[in-house]
CSV table of N, CA and C in Angstrom, one decimal:
chain,number,residue,atom,x,y,z
Z,1,MET,N,29.9,-112.4,26.1
Z,1,MET,CA,30.1,-113.8,25.5
Z,1,MET,C,28.7,-114.5,25.4
Z,2,ALA,N,28.5,-115.1,24.2
Z,2,ALA,CA,27.3,-115.8,24.1
Z,2,ALA,C,27.3,-117.2,24.9
Z,3,GLU,N,26.1,-117.5,25.4
Z,3,GLU,CA,25.9,-118.8,26.1
Z,3,GLU,C,26.1,-119.9,25.2
Z,4,LYS,N,26.9,-120.9,25.7
Z,4,LYS,CA,27.2,-122.1,24.9
Z,4,LYS,C,26.4,-123.2,25.5
Z,5,LEU,N,26.1,-123.1,26.7
Z,5,LEU,CA,25.4,-124.2,27.4
Z,5,LEU,C,24.2,-123.7,28.2
Z,6,PHE,N,23.3,-124.5,28.6
Z,6,PHE,CA,22.3,-124.1,29.5
Z,6,PHE,C,21.9,-125.3,30.4
Z,7,ASN,N,21.5,-124.9,31.7
Z,7,ASN,CA,21.0,-125.9,32.6
Z,7,ASN,C,19.5,-125.8,32.5
Z,8,VAL,N,18.8,-126.9,33.0
Z,8,VAL,CA,17.4,-126.9,33.1
Z,8,VAL,C,16.9,-127.1,34.5
Z,9,GLY,N,16.0,-126.4,34.9
Z,9,GLY,CA,15.5,-126.5,36.3
Z,9,GLY,C,14.0,-126.7,36.2
Z,10,CYS,N,13.4,-127.1,37.4
Z,10,CYS,CA,12.0,-127.2,37.4
Z,10,CYS,C,11.5,-126.6,38.8
Z,11,LYS,N,10.4,-126.0,38.8
Z,11,LYS,CA,9.8,-125.4,39.9
Z,11,LYS,C,8.4,-125.8,40.2
Z,12,ALA,N,7.9,-125.8,41.4
Z,12,ALA,CA,6.6,-126.2,41.8
Z,12,ALA,C,5.8,-125.0,42.3
Z,13,VAL,N,4.6,-124.7,41.8
Z,13,VAL,CA,3.7,-123.7,42.3
Z,13,VAL,C,2.6,-124.6,43.0
Z,14,ILE,N,2.7,-124.5,44.3
Z,14,ILE,CA,1.7,-125.3,45.2
Z,14,ILE,C,0.8,-124.3,45.8
Z,15,VAL,N,-0.6,-124.6,45.6
Z,15,VAL,CA,-1.6,-123.7,46.1
Z,15,VAL,C,-2.5,-124.5,47.1
Z,16,LYS,N,-2.8,-123.9,48.2
Z,16,LYS,CA,-3.7,-124.5,49.2
Z,16,LYS,C,-4.5,-123.3,49.8
Z,17,ASP,N,-5.8,-123.5,49.8
Z,17,ASP,CA,-6.7,-122.5,50.4
Z,17,ASP,C,-6.5,-121.2,49.7
Z,18,ASN,N,-6.3,-121.1,48.4
Z,18,ASN,CA,-6.0,-119.9,47.7
Z,18,ASN,C,-4.7,-119.1,48.0
Z,19,LYS,N,-3.8,-119.9,48.6
Z,19,LYS,CA,-2.5,-119.3,48.9
Z,19,LYS,C,-1.4,-120.2,48.3
Z,20,VAL,N,-0.3,-119.6,47.9
Z,20,VAL,CA,0.8,-120.3,47.2
Z,20,VAL,C,2.0,-120.4,48.2
Z,21,LEU,N,2.6,-121.6,48.2
Z,21,LEU,CA,3.7,-121.9,49.0
Z,21,LEU,C,4.9,-121.2,48.4
Z,22,ILE,N,5.6,-120.3,49.2
Z,22,ILE,CA,6.8,-119.8,48.8
Z,22,ILE,C,7.8,-120.1,49.9
Z,23,VAL,N,9.1,-120.2,49.5
Z,23,VAL,CA,10.2,-120.5,50.5
Z,23,VAL,C,11.3,-119.5,50.4
Z,24,LYS,N,11.9,-119.2,51.5
Z,24,LYS,CA,13.0,-118.3,51.5
Z,24,LYS,C,14.3,-119.0,51.5
Z,25,ASN,N,15.1,-118.8,50.5
Z,25,ASN,CA,16.4,-119.5,50.4
Z,25,ASN,C,17.5,-118.9,51.3
Z,26,THR,N,18.6,-119.6,51.4
Z,26,THR,CA,19.6,-119.2,52.4
Z,26,THR,C,20.2,-117.8,52.1
Z,27,LYS,N,20.0,-117.2,50.9
Z,27,LYS,CA,20.5,-115.9,50.5
Z,27,LYS,C,19.4,-114.9,50.9
Z,28,GLY,N,18.2,-115.3,51.4
Z,28,GLY,CA,17.3,-114.4,51.9
Z,28,GLY,C,16.2,-114.0,50.8
Z,29,PHE,N,16.2,-114.7,49.7
Z,29,PHE,CA,15.3,-114.4,48.6
Z,29,PHE,C,14.1,-115.5,48.6
Z,30,TRP,N,12.9,-115.0,48.3
Z,30,TRP,CA,11.8,-115.8,48.2
Z,30,TRP,C,11.6,-116.4,46.9
Z,31,GLU,N,11.1,-117.6,46.8
Z,31,GLU,CA,10.9,-118.3,45.5
Z,31,GLU,C,10.0,-119.4,45.7
Z,32,VAL,N,9.7,-120.2,44.7
Z,32,VAL,CA,8.9,-121.3,44.8
Z,32,VAL,C,9.9,-122.5,44.8
Z,33,PRO,N,9.5,-123.7,45.4
Z,33,PRO,CA,10.5,-124.8,45.5
Z,33,PRO,C,10.8,-125.5,44.2
Z,34,GLY,N,11.9,-126.0,44.1
Z,34,GLY,CA,12.4,-126.8,43.0
Z,34,GLY,C,13.9,-126.6,42.8
Z,35,GLY,N,14.4,-127.2,41.7
Z,35,GLY,CA,15.8,-127.1,41.5
Z,35,GLY,C,16.2,-127.6,40.1
Z,36,ARG,N,17.4,-128.0,39.9
Z,36,ARG,CA,17.9,-128.4,38.7
Z,36,ARG,C,17.8,-129.9,38.4
Z,37,ILE,N,17.7,-130.2,37.1
Z,37,ILE,CA,17.5,-131.6,36.7
Z,37,ILE,C,19.0,-132.2,36.6
Z,38,ASP,N,19.0,-133.4,37.2
Z,38,ASP,CA,20.2,-134.2,37.1
Z,38,ASP,C,20.3,-135.0,35.8
Z,39,ALA,N,21.5,-135.5,35.5
Z,39,ALA,CA,21.7,-136.3,34.3
Z,39,ALA,C,20.8,-137.5,34.4
Z,40,ASN,N,20.2,-137.9,33.2
Z,40,ASN,CA,19.4,-139.1,33.1
Z,40,ASN,C,18.1,-139.0,33.9
Z,41,GLU,N,17.6,-137.8,34.1
Z,41,GLU,CA,16.4,-137.6,34.9
Z,41,GLU,C,15.4,-136.8,34.1
Z,42,SER,N,14.2,-137.2,34.1
Z,42,SER,CA,13.1,-136.4,33.4
Z,42,SER,C,12.8,-135.2,34.3
Z,43,ILE,N,12.1,-134.2,33.6
Z,43,ILE,CA,11.7,-133.0,34.3
Z,43,ILE,C,10.8,-133.4,35.5
Z,44,GLU,N,9.9,-134.4,35.3
Z,44,GLU,CA,8.9,-134.8,36.3
Z,44,GLU,C,9.7,-135.5,37.4
Z,45,GLU,N,10.6,-136.4,37.1
Z,45,GLU,CA,11.4,-137.1,38.1
Z,45,GLU,C,12.2,-136.1,39.0
Z,46,ALA,N,12.8,-135.2,38.3
Z,46,ALA,CA,13.6,-134.1,39.0
Z,46,ALA,C,12.6,-133.3,40.0
Z,47,LEU,N,11.5,-132.9,39.6
Z,47,LEU,CA,10.6,-132.1,40.4
Z,47,LEU,C,10.2,-133.0,41.6
Z,48,HIS,N,9.9,-134.3,41.4
Z,48,HIS,CA,9.5,-135.1,42.5
Z,48,HIS,C,10.7,-135.1,43.5
Z,49,ARG,N,11.9,-135.4,43.0
Z,49,ARG,CA,13.1,-135.5,43.9
Z,49,ARG,C,13.4,-134.2,44.6
Z,50,GLU,N,13.3,-133.1,43.9
Z,50,GLU,CA,13.6,-131.7,44.5
Z,50,GLU,C,12.6,-131.5,45.6
Z,51,LEU,N,11.3,-131.8,45.4
Z,51,LEU,CA,10.3,-131.5,46.4
Z,51,LEU,C,10.5,-132.4,47.6
Z,52,ARG,N,10.9,-133.6,47.4
Z,52,ARG,CA,11.2,-134.5,48.6
Z,52,ARG,C,12.4,-134.0,49.4
Z,53,GLU,N,13.4,-133.5,48.6
Z,53,GLU,CA,14.6,-133.0,49.3
Z,53,GLU,C,14.3,-131.7,50.1
Z,54,GLU,N,13.6,-130.8,49.4
Z,54,GLU,CA,13.5,-129.4,50.0
Z,54,GLU,C,12.3,-129.4,51.0
Z,55,LEU,N,11.3,-130.3,50.9
Z,55,LEU,CA,10.1,-130.3,51.7
Z,55,LEU,C,10.0,-131.7,52.3
Z,56,PRO,N,10.8,-132.1,53.2
Z,56,PRO,CA,10.9,-133.6,53.7
Z,56,PRO,C,9.6,-134.2,54.2
Z,57,ASN,N,8.6,-133.4,54.6
Z,57,ASN,CA,7.3,-134.0,55.1
Z,57,ASN,C,6.3,-134.0,54.1
Z,58,ILE,N,6.6,-133.8,52.8
Z,58,ILE,CA,5.6,-133.8,51.8
Z,58,ILE,C,5.2,-135.2,51.6
Z,59,LYS,N,3.8,-135.4,51.5
Z,59,LYS,CA,3.2,-136.8,51.5
Z,59,LYS,C,2.9,-137.2,50.0
Z,60,ALA,N,2.2,-136.4,49.3
Z,60,ALA,CA,1.7,-136.7,48.0
Z,60,ALA,C,2.1,-135.6,47.0
Z,61,ILE,N,2.5,-135.9,45.9
Z,61,ILE,CA,2.8,-135.0,44.8
Z,61,ILE,C,2.2,-135.4,43.5
Z,62,VAL,N,1.3,-134.5,43.0
Z,62,VAL,CA,0.7,-134.7,41.7
Z,62,VAL,C,1.0,-133.5,40.8
Z,63,LEU,N,1.7,-133.7,39.8
Z,63,LEU,CA,2.0,-132.7,38.8
Z,63,LEU,C,0.8,-132.5,37.9
Z,64,ASP,N,0.3,-131.3,37.9
Z,64,ASP,CA,-1.0,-130.9,37.3
Z,64,ASP,C,-0.7,-130.5,35.8
Z,65,ARG,N,0.0,-129.4,35.6
Z,65,ARG,CA,0.2,-128.8,34.3
Z,65,ARG,C,1.4,-127.8,34.3
Z,66,VAL,N,1.9,-127.6,33.2
Z,66,VAL,CA,3.0,-126.6,33.0
Z,66,VAL,C,2.3,-125.2,33.0
Z,67,LEU,N,2.9,-124.3,33.9
Z,67,LEU,CA,2.4,-123.0,34.0
Z,67,LEU,C,3.1,-121.9,33.2
Z,68,ASP,N,4.5,-122.2,33.1
Z,68,ASP,CA,5.3,-121.2,32.4
Z,68,ASP,C,6.7,-121.9,32.2
Z,69,ALA,N,7.4,-121.4,31.2
Z,69,ALA,CA,8.8,-121.9,31.0
Z,69,ALA,C,9.6,-120.6,30.6
Z,70,ARG,N,10.7,-120.4,31.1
Z,70,ARG,CA,11.4,-119.2,30.7
Z,70,ARG,C,13.0,-119.4,30.8
Z,71,ARG,N,13.6,-118.7,30.1
Z,71,ARG,CA,15.1,-118.7,30.0
Z,71,ARG,C,15.7,-117.6,30.7
Z,72,LEU,N,16.6,-117.9,31.5
Z,72,LEU,CA,17.4,-116.8,32.2
Z,72,LEU,C,18.8,-116.8,31.5
Z,73,HIS,N,19.2,-115.6,31.1
Z,73,HIS,CA,20.4,-115.5,30.3
Z,73,HIS,C,21.7,-115.6,31.1
Z,74,LYS,N,21.6,-115.7,32.4
Z,74,LYS,CA,22.8,-115.9,33.2
Z,74,LYS,C,22.4,-116.9,34.3
Z,75,ASP,N,23.2,-117.9,34.5
Z,75,ASP,CA,23.1,-118.8,35.6
Z,75,ASP,C,24.3,-118.6,36.5
Z,76,ILE,N,24.9,-119.6,37.0
Z,76,ILE,CA,26.0,-119.5,38.0
Z,76,ILE,C,27.2,-118.9,37.3
Z,77,LYS,N,27.5,-119.3,36.0
Z,77,LYS,CA,28.6,-118.9,35.2
Z,77,LYS,C,28.0,-118.0,34.1
Z,78,GLU,N,28.9,-117.0,33.7
Z,78,GLU,CA,28.5,-116.1,32.7
Z,78,GLU,C,28.1,-116.6,31.3
Z,79,ASP,N,28.7,-117.8,30.9
Z,79,ASP,CA,28.4,-118.4,29.7
Z,79,ASP,C,27.4,-119.5,29.7
Z,80,VAL,N,26.7,-119.6,30.8
Z,80,VAL,CA,25.7,-120.7,31.0
Z,80,VAL,C,24.4,-120.0,31.3
Z,81,SER,N,23.3,-120.4,30.5
Z,81,SER,CA,22.0,-119.8,30.9
Z,81,SER,C,21.2,-120.9,31.5
Z,82,LEU,N,20.0,-120.6,32.0
Z,82,LEU,CA,19.1,-121.5,32.8
Z,82,LEU,C,17.8,-121.5,32.1
Z,83,VAL,N,17.2,-122.6,31.9
Z,83,VAL,CA,15.7,-122.7,31.4
Z,83,VAL,C,15.0,-123.3,32.6
Z,84,LEU,N,13.9,-122.6,33.1
Z,84,LEU,CA,13.1,-123.1,34.2
Z,84,LEU,C,11.7,-123.4,33.6
Z,85,VAL,N,11.2,-124.6,34.1
Z,85,VAL,CA,9.9,-125.0,33.8
Z,85,VAL,C,9.1,-125.0,35.1
Z,86,PHE,N,8.0,-124.3,35.1
Z,86,PHE,CA,7.2,-124.2,36.3
Z,86,PHE,C,5.9,-125.0,36.2
Z,87,TYR,N,5.7,-125.9,37.1
Z,87,TYR,CA,4.4,-126.8,37.1
Z,87,TYR,C,3.5,-126.4,38.3
Z,88,LYS,N,2.2,-126.4,38.0
Z,88,LYS,CA,1.3,-126.4,39.1
Z,88,LYS,C,1.3,-127.8,39.7
Z,89,VAL,N,1.5,-127.9,41.0
Z,89,VAL,CA,1.6,-129.1,41.7
Z,89,VAL,C,0.6,-129.2,42.8
Z,90,ASP,N,-0.1,-130.3,42.9
Z,90,ASP,CA,-1.0,-130.6,44.1
Z,90,ASP,C,-0.2,-131.4,45.1
Z,91,ALA,N,-0.2,-131.0,46.3
Z,91,ALA,CA,0.6,-131.6,47.3
Z,91,ALA,C,0.0,-131.7,48.7
Z,92,ASP,N,0.3,-132.7,49.4
Z,92,ASP,CA,-0.2,-132.8,50.8
Z,92,ASP,C,1.1,-132.9,51.7
Z,93,PHE,N,0.9,-132.3,52.9
Z,93,PHE,CA,2.0,-132.3,53.8
Z,93,PHE,C,1.5,-132.9,55.2
Z,94,ASP,N,2.5,-133.5,55.9
Z,94,ASP,CA,2.2,-133.9,57.3
Z,94,ASP,C,2.3,-132.7,58.2
Z,95,GLY,N,1.3,-131.9,58.4
Z,95,GLY,CA,1.4,-130.6,59.1
Z,95,GLY,C,1.9,-129.5,58.2
Z,96,GLU,N,2.5,-128.6,58.8
Z,96,GLU,CA,3.1,-127.4,57.9
Z,96,GLU,C,4.3,-127.9,57.2
Z,97,PRO,N,4.6,-127.4,56.1
Z,97,PRO,CA,5.9,-127.8,55.4
Z,97,PRO,C,7.1,-127.8,56.2
Z,98,ALA,N,7.8,-128.8,56.3
Z,98,ALA,CA,9.2,-128.8,56.9
Z,98,ALA,C,10.2,-128.4,55.8
Z,99,LEU,N,11.3,-127.8,56.2
Z,99,LEU,CA,12.3,-127.3,55.3
Z,99,LEU,C,13.6,-128.0,55.4
Z,100,SER,N,14.3,-128.1,54.3
Z,100,SER,CA,15.7,-128.7,54.3
Z,100,SER,C,16.6,-127.5,54.6
Z,101,HIS,N,17.9,-127.9,54.5
Z,101,HIS,CA,19.0,-126.9,54.8
Z,101,HIS,C,19.0,-125.8,53.7
Z,102,GLU,N,18.3,-126.1,52.6
Z,102,GLU,CA,18.3,-125.1,51.5
Z,102,GLU,C,17.5,-123.9,51.7
Z,103,HIS,N,16.6,-123.9,52.7
Z,103,HIS,CA,15.7,-122.8,52.9
Z,103,HIS,C,15.6,-122.5,54.4
Z,104,GLN,N,15.3,-121.3,54.6
Z,104,GLN,CA,15.2,-120.8,56.1
Z,104,GLN,C,13.8,-120.5,56.6
Z,105,ASP,N,12.9,-120.4,55.6
Z,105,ASP,CA,11.5,-120.0,56.1
Z,105,ASP,C,10.5,-120.4,54.9
Z,106,HIS,N,9.3,-120.5,55.3
Z,106,HIS,CA,8.3,-120.7,54.2
Z,106,HIS,C,7.0,-119.8,54.6
Z,107,MET,N,6.1,-119.6,53.7
Z,107,MET,CA,5.0,-118.9,53.9
Z,107,MET,C,3.9,-119.3,52.9
Z,108,TRP,N,2.7,-119.5,53.3
Z,108,TRP,CA,1.5,-119.6,52.5
Z,108,TRP,C,1.0,-118.2,52.1
Z,109,ALA,N,1.4,-117.7,50.9
Z,109,ALA,CA,1.2,-116.3,50.6
Z,109,ALA,C,0.0,-116.0,49.7
Z,110,THR,N,-0.7,-114.9,49.9
Z,110,THR,CA,-1.7,-114.5,48.9
Z,110,THR,C,-1.0,-114.2,47.6
Z,111,LYS,N,-1.8,-114.2,46.6
Z,111,LYS,CA,-1.3,-113.8,45.3
Z,111,LYS,C,-0.5,-112.5,45.3
Z,112,LYS,N,-1.2,-111.6,45.9
Z,112,LYS,CA,-0.5,-110.2,46.1
Z,112,LYS,C,0.8,-110.2,46.8
Z,113,ASP,N,0.8,-110.9,48.0
Z,113,ASP,CA,2.1,-110.9,48.7
Z,113,ASP,C,3.1,-111.7,48.0
Z,114,ALA,N,2.7,-112.9,47.4
Z,114,ALA,CA,3.7,-113.6,46.7
Z,114,ALA,C,4.4,-112.8,45.5
Z,115,LEU,N,3.6,-112.1,44.7
Z,115,LEU,CA,4.0,-111.3,43.6
Z,115,LEU,C,5.0,-110.2,44.1
Z,116,GLU,N,4.8,-109.7,45.3
Z,116,GLU,CA,5.6,-108.7,45.9
Z,116,GLU,C,7.0,-109.2,46.4
Z,117,LEU,N,6.9,-110.5,46.7
Z,117,LEU,CA,8.2,-111.1,47.4
Z,117,LEU,C,9.1,-111.9,46.5
Z,118,VAL,N,8.5,-112.7,45.6
Z,118,VAL,CA,9.3,-113.6,44.8
Z,118,VAL,C,10.1,-113.0,43.7
Z,119,TYR,N,11.2,-113.7,43.3
Z,119,TYR,CA,11.9,-113.3,42.1
Z,119,TYR,C,11.0,-113.0,40.9
Z,120,ASP,N,11.4,-112.1,40.0
Z,120,ASP,CA,10.6,-111.9,38.8
Z,120,ASP,C,10.4,-113.1,38.0
Z,121,THR,N,11.3,-114.0,38.0
Z,121,THR,CA,11.3,-115.2,37.2
Z,121,THR,C,10.0,-116.1,37.6
Z,122,CYS,N,9.5,-116.0,38.8
Z,122,CYS,CA,8.4,-116.8,39.3
Z,122,CYS,C,7.1,-116.2,39.1
Z,123,LYS,N,7.0,-114.9,38.8
Z,123,LYS,CA,5.8,-114.2,38.8
Z,123,LYS,C,4.8,-114.7,37.8
Z,124,VAL,N,5.2,-114.9,36.5
Z,124,VAL,CA,4.2,-115.3,35.5
Z,124,VAL,C,3.6,-116.7,35.9
Z,125,ALA,N,4.3,-117.6,36.5
Z,125,ALA,CA,3.7,-118.9,36.9
Z,125,ALA,C,2.7,-118.6,38.0
Z,126,ILE,N,3.0,-117.8,38.9
Z,126,ILE,CA,2.1,-117.5,40.0
Z,126,ILE,C,0.8,-116.8,39.5
Z,127,GLU,N,1.0,-115.8,38.5
Z,127,GLU,CA,-0.1,-115.2,37.9
Z,127,GLU,C,-1.0,-116.3,37.2
Z,128,ASN,N,-0.4,-117.2,36.5
Z,128,ASN,CA,-1.1,-118.2,35.7
Z,128,ASN,C,-1.9,-119.2,36.6
Z,129,VAL,N,-1.2,-119.6,37.8
Z,129,VAL,CA,-1.9,-120.5,38.6
Z,129,VAL,C,-3.2,-119.9,39.2
Z,130,PHE,N,-3.1,-118.6,39.6
Z,130,PHE,CA,-4.2,-117.9,40.1
Z,130,PHE,C,-5.3,-117.5,39.1
Z,131,ALA,N,-4.9,-117.5,37.8
Z,131,ALA,CA,-5.9,-117.2,36.8
Z,131,ALA,C,-7.0,-118.3,36.6
Z,132,THR,N,-6.7,-119.5,37.2
Z,132,THR,CA,-7.6,-120.6,37.1
Z,132,THR,C,-8.5,-120.8,38.3
Z,133,TYR,N,-8.3,-119.9,39.3
Z,133,TYR,CA,-9.2,-120.0,40.5
Z,133,TYR,C,-10.2,-118.9,40.4
Protein backbone atom coordinates (compact mmCIF):
# COMPACT_ATOMS: atom_id res chain seq x y z
CA MET A 1 0.00 0.00 0.00
CA ALA A 2 1.38 3.44 -0.89
CA GLU A 3 1.91 5.89 1.94
CA LYS A 4 -0.76 8.57 2.05
CA LEU A 5 0.50 10.47 5.07
CA PHE A 6 3.80 11.20 6.70
CA ASN A 7 4.97 12.37 10.10
CA VAL A 8 7.87 14.77 10.55
CA GLY A 9 10.43 14.39 13.30
CA CYS A 10 13.57 16.20 14.34
CA LYS A 11 16.76 14.84 15.88
CA ALA A 12 19.75 16.46 17.59
CA VAL A 13 23.37 15.52 17.03
CA ILE A 14 25.14 16.95 20.09
CA VAL A 15 28.95 16.81 20.17
CA LYS A 16 31.22 17.49 23.15
CA ASP A 17 34.96 16.81 23.29
CA ASN A 18 34.81 15.05 19.91
CA LYS A 19 32.12 12.62 21.14
CA VAL A 20 28.44 12.46 20.21
CA LEU A 21 25.59 12.05 22.68
CA ILE A 22 23.57 8.91 21.98
CA VAL A 23 20.66 7.64 24.06
CA LYS A 24 19.23 4.15 24.46
CA ASN A 25 15.46 4.02 24.08
CA THR A 26 13.19 1.76 26.12
CA LYS A 27 13.27 -0.87 23.35
CA GLY A 28 17.05 -1.11 23.79
CA PHE A 29 18.08 0.71 20.60
CA TRP A 30 20.63 3.53 20.48
CA GLU A 31 19.72 6.79 18.72
CA VAL A 32 20.23 10.53 18.95
CA PRO A 33 17.66 12.49 20.97
CA GLY A 34 14.60 14.07 19.38
CA GLY A 35 11.06 13.28 18.37
CA ARG A 36 7.99 14.20 16.37
CA ILE A 37 6.70 17.65 15.60
CA ASP A 38 3.35 18.57 17.14
CA ALA A 39 0.63 20.49 15.30
CA ASN A 40 1.31 24.24 14.97
CA GLU A 41 4.97 23.78 15.93
CA SER A 42 8.02 24.65 13.83
CA ILE A 43 10.83 22.12 13.47
CA GLU A 44 13.04 24.30 15.65
CA GLU A 45 10.37 24.68 18.37
CA ALA A 46 9.79 20.93 18.33
CA LEU A 47 13.47 20.15 18.73
CA HIS A 48 13.79 22.55 21.67
CA ARG A 49 10.73 20.96 23.30
CA GLU A 50 11.89 17.40 22.66
CA LEU A 51 15.36 18.07 24.06
CA ARG A 52 13.91 19.64 27.23
CA GLU A 53 11.55 16.65 27.63
CA GLU A 54 14.15 13.94 26.98
CA LEU A 55 17.13 15.62 28.67
CA PRO A 56 15.64 17.50 31.65
CA ASN A 57 18.89 19.09 32.85
CA ILE A 58 19.82 20.61 29.50
CA LYS A 59 20.69 24.30 30.04
CA ALA A 60 21.40 25.85 26.67
CA ILE A 61 20.30 24.76 23.21
CA VAL A 62 21.64 26.35 20.04
CA LEU A 63 20.59 24.85 16.71
CA ASP A 64 23.60 25.10 14.42
CA ARG A 65 22.71 23.63 11.02
CA VAL A 66 20.88 20.81 9.28
CA LEU A 67 23.10 17.74 8.88
CA ASP A 68 20.72 15.42 7.07
CA ALA A 69 17.08 14.83 6.20
CA ARG A 70 15.68 11.46 5.26
CA ARG A 71 12.42 9.68 4.68
CA LEU A 72 11.62 6.34 6.26
CA HIS A 73 9.04 4.45 4.27
CA LYS A 74 7.36 2.96 7.30
CA ASP A 75 6.51 4.57 10.61
CA ILE A 76 4.17 3.22 13.26
CA LYS A 77 1.52 2.34 10.69
CA GLU A 78 2.07 0.65 7.33
CA ASP A 79 0.59 3.51 5.31
CA VAL A 80 2.40 6.34 7.14
CA SER A 81 6.00 7.28 6.43
CA LEU A 82 8.34 9.44 8.53
CA VAL A 83 10.60 12.31 7.50
CA LEU A 84 13.44 13.06 9.94
CA VAL A 85 15.50 16.26 10.00
CA PHE A 86 18.83 16.05 11.85
CA TYR A 87 20.40 19.20 13.31
CA LYS A 88 23.82 19.79 14.78
CA VAL A 89 23.01 21.20 18.20
CA ASP A 90 25.30 22.95 20.67
CA ALA A 91 24.09 22.24 24.20
CA ASP A 92 25.20 22.58 27.81
CA PHE A 93 24.09 20.37 30.67
CA ASP A 94 24.03 20.65 34.44
CA GLY A 95 26.48 17.75 34.91
CA GLU A 96 25.93 14.58 32.89
CA PRO A 97 22.73 14.46 30.81
CA ALA A 98 19.70 13.37 32.84
CA LEU A 99 17.20 11.15 31.04
CA SER A 100 13.42 11.10 30.91
CA HIS A 101 11.28 7.95 31.02
CA GLU A 102 11.78 7.63 27.23
CA HIS A 103 15.40 6.49 27.57
CA GLN A 104 17.26 4.08 29.81
CA ASP A 105 20.90 5.06 29.20
CA HIS A 106 23.16 7.57 27.50
CA MET A 107 26.71 7.60 26.23
CA TRP A 108 29.19 10.13 24.89
CA ALA A 109 30.38 7.93 22.01
CA THR A 110 33.28 8.23 19.63
CA LYS A 111 32.35 8.44 15.97
CA LYS A 112 33.34 4.79 15.50
CA ASP A 113 31.28 3.57 18.48
CA ALA A 114 28.27 5.71 17.58
CA LEU A 115 28.23 4.41 14.00
CA GLU A 116 28.32 0.82 15.30
CA LEU A 117 25.48 1.36 17.80
CA VAL A 118 22.87 3.71 16.33
CA TYR A 119 20.04 3.06 13.89
CA ASP A 120 21.11 3.28 10.25
CA THR A 121 18.87 6.33 9.95
CA CYS A 122 21.19 8.36 12.22
CA LYS A 123 24.49 7.42 10.59
CA VAL A 124 24.70 10.02 7.80
CA ALA A 125 24.06 12.86 10.26
CA ILE A 126 26.79 11.53 12.57
CA GLU A 127 29.20 11.20 9.63
CA ASN A 128 28.37 14.76 8.58
CA VAL A 129 28.88 16.29 12.01
CA PHE A 130 32.31 14.68 12.36
CA ALA A 131 33.30 15.77 8.84
CA THR A 132 33.52 19.33 10.21
CA TYR A 133 35.96 18.47 13.02
